[in-house]
XYZ file of C-alpha atoms in Angstrom:
372
model
C -9.210 18.920 41.074
C -5.357 19.064 42.522
C -2.927 16.463 41.499
C 0.410 15.505 42.570
C 2.530 13.765 39.882
C 5.179 11.914 41.744
C 8.628 10.345 40.257
C 11.486 8.808 42.120
C 14.413 10.402 40.012
C 15.354 13.513 37.966
C 15.298 14.666 34.441
C 17.700 14.436 31.493
C 16.997 16.878 28.394
C 17.823 13.985 25.954
C 15.627 11.526 27.888
C 12.341 10.161 26.157
C 10.836 9.382 29.651
C 11.638 13.009 31.048
C 9.982 14.420 27.929
C 7.042 12.071 28.314
C 6.587 13.081 32.048
C 6.569 16.752 30.917
C 3.992 16.158 28.241
C 1.784 14.459 30.592
C 1.915 17.106 33.184
C 1.006 19.552 30.541
C -1.727 17.714 29.315
C -3.220 17.308 32.846
C -3.164 21.307 33.103
C -4.950 21.503 29.868
C -7.597 19.173 31.344
C -8.177 21.789 34.066
C -6.394 19.655 36.596
C -4.248 21.779 38.876
C -0.951 19.731 38.720
C 2.429 19.620 40.591
C 5.452 17.739 39.820
C 7.506 15.932 42.541
C 11.046 15.002 41.731
C 14.567 14.331 42.705
C 17.051 16.969 41.741
C 20.791 15.798 42.317
C 23.503 18.578 42.142
C 26.781 18.219 40.492
C 28.240 17.486 43.923
C 25.802 14.699 44.470
C 23.365 16.708 46.831
C 19.885 15.534 46.645
C 16.678 17.472 46.937
C 13.089 16.684 46.529
C 11.419 19.043 44.678
C 7.882 20.428 43.932
C 7.932 22.084 40.604
C 11.150 24.683 41.020
C 10.646 24.776 44.579
C 12.530 22.885 47.429
C 10.433 20.227 49.304
C 12.922 18.732 51.221
C 16.756 18.739 51.322
C 17.676 15.123 51.568
C 21.474 15.318 51.594
C 24.518 13.537 50.240
C 25.833 9.942 50.210
C 24.183 6.845 51.301
C 21.936 8.192 53.848
C 20.399 10.410 51.150
C 19.959 7.355 48.984
C 17.984 5.401 51.905
C 16.198 8.315 53.067
C 14.721 9.168 49.700
C 13.199 5.488 49.414
C 11.873 5.254 52.832
C 10.801 8.787 54.078
C 7.713 10.082 52.476
C 6.701 12.386 55.485
C 7.137 15.790 53.721
C 4.955 14.774 50.651
C 2.435 13.509 52.947
C 2.525 17.040 54.777
C 2.342 18.568 51.363
C -0.573 16.619 50.056
C -2.632 17.503 53.215
C -1.506 21.231 53.519
C -2.336 22.049 49.791
C -5.631 19.877 49.505
C -4.348 17.324 46.936
C -7.009 14.773 45.891
C -5.175 12.703 43.739
C -1.607 11.243 43.416
C -0.298 9.972 39.972
C 2.807 7.621 40.641
C 5.115 6.766 37.840
C 6.230 3.153 38.842
C 9.868 2.688 39.403
C 9.293 -0.952 40.156
C 10.005 0.011 43.603
C 7.066 -1.558 45.686
C 8.171 -1.885 49.251
C 6.639 -1.523 52.752
C 7.519 2.251 52.941
C 5.677 3.185 49.672
C 2.790 1.005 50.785
C 2.635 2.703 54.352
C 2.695 6.112 52.342
C -0.176 5.251 50.156
C -2.268 4.098 53.056
C -1.766 7.104 54.976
C -2.489 9.425 51.774
C -5.829 7.356 51.470
C -6.529 8.089 55.155
C -6.335 11.946 54.444
C -8.757 11.107 51.213
C -6.093 11.152 48.485
C -6.547 8.629 45.852
C -3.393 7.035 44.159
C -2.855 6.130 40.545
C -0.151 4.120 39.700
C 1.107 4.147 36.105
C 3.277 1.152 34.952
C 4.859 2.104 31.748
C 5.589 -1.286 30.344
C 3.732 -4.404 31.575
C 4.979 -7.241 32.206
C 8.204 -6.243 33.019
C 9.851 -8.996 35.027
C 11.880 -10.276 31.936
C 13.561 -6.906 31.356
C 15.740 -7.766 34.275
C 17.176 -11.067 32.893
C 20.474 -9.501 31.908
C 20.642 -6.851 34.695
C 23.018 -6.183 37.568
C 22.684 -8.251 40.637
C 21.338 -4.854 42.626
C 18.879 -4.413 39.934
C 17.826 -8.034 40.272
C 17.419 -7.674 43.978
C 15.213 -4.569 43.395
C 12.901 -6.498 41.220
C 12.547 -9.186 43.873
C 11.612 -6.907 46.588
C 9.104 -5.509 44.194
C 7.459 -8.708 43.416
C 7.349 -9.400 46.987
C 5.179 -6.247 47.689
C 3.516 -5.239 44.476
C 0.370 -7.059 44.952
C -0.007 -5.601 48.400
C 0.721 -2.009 46.987
C -1.888 -2.635 44.099
C -4.565 -3.558 46.919
C -4.252 0.035 48.216
C -4.255 2.069 45.042
C -7.269 3.111 43.413
C -6.233 2.234 39.686
C -3.119 1.171 37.637
C -2.613 2.877 34.640
C -1.425 0.734 31.883
C -0.660 1.015 28.029
C -1.389 -2.621 27.640
C -4.949 -4.416 27.307
C -4.941 -5.758 30.694
C -7.982 -5.116 32.818
C -6.514 -6.317 35.933
C -2.737 -6.002 36.950
C -1.564 -7.560 40.445
C -5.300 -7.737 41.383
C -5.947 -3.822 40.657
C -8.414 -2.587 38.270
C -6.652 -0.776 35.339
C -7.379 2.404 33.199
C -6.190 1.524 29.551
C -4.646 4.309 27.673
C -2.032 4.780 25.030
C 1.030 6.621 24.852
C 0.444 9.974 23.502
C 1.929 12.702 21.861
C 2.491 16.546 22.467
C 2.086 17.735 18.574
C 3.565 21.223 19.630
C 6.727 19.751 20.827
C 7.424 17.654 17.869
C 8.259 18.716 14.429
C 7.039 17.165 11.598
C 9.884 15.886 9.003
C 11.150 17.720 5.902
C 10.852 15.637 2.670
C 13.658 13.592 1.556
C 14.388 12.670 -2.173
C 17.220 10.223 -2.687
C 16.289 7.230 -4.946
C 19.704 5.393 -4.428
C 19.696 5.918 -0.498
C 17.373 4.759 2.218
C 18.178 5.818 5.790
C 16.595 4.026 8.739
C 16.646 5.627 12.337
C 16.079 4.206 15.764
C 15.934 6.364 18.771
C 15.563 4.789 21.897
C 16.992 3.925 25.386
C 18.853 1.093 23.925
C 17.910 -2.489 25.418
C 17.961 -6.140 24.170
C 14.071 -6.103 23.757
C 14.459 -3.431 20.902
C 16.019 -6.037 18.785
C 18.303 -3.789 16.770
C 20.510 -6.753 16.359
C 18.053 -8.116 13.962
C 18.062 -5.152 11.608
C 22.130 -5.406 11.830
C 21.844 -9.090 10.699
C 19.713 -8.130 7.967
C 22.115 -5.288 6.833
C 24.974 -8.017 6.968
C 23.127 -10.262 4.854
C 22.278 -7.362 2.386
C 25.817 -6.134 2.009
C 27.372 -9.715 1.399
C 27.000 -8.472 -2.341
C 27.540 -5.310 -4.093
C 24.110 -3.280 -3.837
C 22.709 -0.463 -6.061
C 20.477 1.070 -3.058
C 22.554 2.165 -0.063
C 20.761 1.391 3.243
C 22.116 3.224 6.443
C 21.214 2.852 9.688
C 21.432 5.737 12.328
C 21.075 4.802 16.186
C 20.451 7.403 18.467
C 20.167 7.347 22.320
C 22.268 5.336 25.377
C 21.116 2.589 27.282
C 22.473 -0.688 28.379
C 26.187 -0.765 27.788
C 26.540 -4.331 27.528
C 24.102 -4.316 24.762
C 25.579 -1.396 22.783
C 28.929 -3.071 23.266
C 27.500 -6.123 21.336
C 25.890 -4.104 18.682
C 29.336 -2.163 18.046
C 31.024 -5.585 18.124
C 28.781 -6.935 15.532
C 29.093 -3.962 13.370
C 32.656 -4.061 13.432
C 32.723 -8.032 12.760
C 30.737 -7.676 9.743
C 32.020 -4.706 8.363
C 29.268 -2.343 8.723
C 30.947 0.601 10.069
C 30.234 2.730 6.744
C 26.438 2.022 6.919
C 25.763 1.996 10.701
C 26.340 5.053 13.103
C 25.774 5.451 16.719
C 25.003 9.032 17.677
C 24.587 8.718 21.302
C 21.647 10.997 22.945
C 20.415 13.627 20.913
C 17.755 16.310 21.257
C 16.496 19.561 20.069
C 17.791 20.872 16.516
C 20.358 18.126 16.111
C 17.505 15.344 16.482
C 15.276 17.294 14.119
C 18.169 17.092 11.767
C 18.725 13.350 11.962
C 14.849 12.829 11.507
C 14.916 15.000 8.395
C 17.507 12.602 6.845
C 15.573 9.700 7.777
C 13.395 7.606 5.368
C 12.002 4.918 7.906
C 11.809 4.641 11.681
C 12.953 1.317 13.175
C 10.806 0.709 16.337
C 11.060 -2.370 18.733
C 11.977 -5.644 17.029
C 12.401 -7.892 20.201
C 9.435 -7.229 22.651
C 9.020 -11.026 22.573
C 12.131 -11.262 24.273
C 10.606 -9.739 27.340
C 7.340 -11.541 26.946
C 5.386 -8.770 25.643
C 3.172 -9.356 22.572
C 0.719 -6.273 22.931
C 2.056 -2.774 23.734
C 1.454 0.661 22.950
C 4.918 2.177 22.761
C 5.691 5.952 22.844
C 8.280 5.300 19.858
C 5.867 4.163 17.370
C 3.765 7.432 18.032
C 6.961 9.778 17.838
C 7.790 8.244 14.341
C 3.997 8.835 13.171
C 4.077 12.310 14.754
C 7.269 13.030 12.682
C 5.466 11.721 9.809
C 7.935 8.817 9.193
C 6.783 5.161 8.032
C 8.198 2.820 10.627
C 8.610 -0.915 11.224
C 7.877 -2.907 14.249
C 7.185 -6.561 15.574
C 4.698 -6.414 18.327
C 0.935 -5.715 18.548
C -0.053 -2.103 18.710
C -3.746 -1.748 18.301
C -3.482 2.031 17.190
C -1.230 1.001 14.131
C -2.193 -2.324 12.994
C -4.241 -1.465 9.890
C -2.286 1.728 9.175
C -0.892 2.085 5.468
C 2.460 3.366 6.683
C 3.561 0.573 8.949
C 5.655 -2.608 8.026
C 4.963 -5.721 10.286
C 8.060 -8.132 10.727
C 7.661 -11.481 12.612
C 8.249 -11.638 16.545
C 11.148 -13.856 16.537
C 14.839 -13.997 16.074
C 15.120 -13.986 12.173
C 17.215 -11.245 10.544
C 15.308 -8.391 8.962
C 15.153 -8.848 5.331
C 16.729 -5.621 3.940
C 14.955 -6.276 0.316
C 11.574 -6.344 2.069
C 12.266 -3.118 3.842
C 13.279 -1.447 0.556
C 10.049 -2.838 -1.207
C 8.083 -1.215 1.834
C 9.796 2.091 1.386
C 9.245 2.247 -2.233
C 5.458 1.749 -1.520
C 5.028 4.256 1.337
C 7.468 7.016 0.364
C 4.727 8.927 -1.535
C 2.407 9.229 1.571
C 2.701 12.832 2.904
C 4.269 13.177 6.233
C 1.554 15.285 7.302
C -1.052 12.634 6.363
C 0.779 10.171 8.860
C 0.888 12.903 11.507
C -2.862 13.547 11.074
C -4.060 10.046 11.171
C -3.057 9.883 15.082
C -4.623 13.166 16.022
C -6.633 11.129 18.358
C -3.311 10.246 20.486
C -2.747 13.560 21.932
C -1.614 13.376 25.587
C -4.542 15.522 26.431
C -6.998 12.936 24.964
C -5.281 10.216 27.019
C -5.058 12.030 30.117
C -8.690 13.026 29.971
C -9.335 9.153 30.101
C -7.513 8.944 33.058
C -9.306 12.056 34.947
C -12.553 10.783 33.828
C -12.082 7.622 35.370
C -11.303 9.114 38.724
C -14.555 11.331 38.887
């Protein structure tokens, strides 16, 4: 089987989405699927090219013409599909349903190519509530055409429990892990200090403000146990500004640090100092109650107990997780300390081994099996 994995953007070394895509491609190859990756590369001077792996498929050009062309003209991809006997396209949704993408999928079907559409987060409309005007317009176009797009694809890949999305049947999988790429954390032992860590593309639905509010309450009186919070990543600038302003207003500067995007050894070092992971605390804000997030799995793969608020069927009964309410209440830091004291003796390797079934290879095998 030959598969083309199609995305509508490029890659960044520190970006979790970029890493995930490469992990998925690697896993597909381990499933004996001949896989090529199609993406957009933008030079420092703004020149855009459509790539297949490390080969140029198409020179798109500069400026507004290039921005339009890459969104409406898929002819070079269609030619590639036909010339290379590709039987399956795996598209990562960019919330970009439109007549041009629909036409592309229809034409691919005419030459015998099945299309899969991965929707990383579903539902996603509420993620746009505080977005820019251009982003909201993009969503409205997507809403106009996504059901018609769904009628022309084989299956939608979802990390939710939904059996049908936009009228299309789904393949339900979990976000996975490439265990070879993620180091297990080294043990820490400081009874008077607990270090919390969040690694994310920061948005309002992560609910990190709930943790900050809990820290503000905790430090209203002198404490024997120092609780620190390390926030790693970039994201919505307005949300980050709100978080930083809250830190200053509540005199939390000595306890909370923004590290920006990190990867490689610097990220490993931050995890080695961490006691607990803080995952999503605000998915209810985007209307989501059940989701299988990548971050929960990455914390477990590192061997770190973690805290979250949604329903994640892969972790609900695990002894190393703490569930908090899916609401706007501050996180009780005394409860966090009690949780840490209960789980800090669980070996990191035991946590990691508990999710051995969540390898990306296992997840992508489910996808390929459904396509045979």
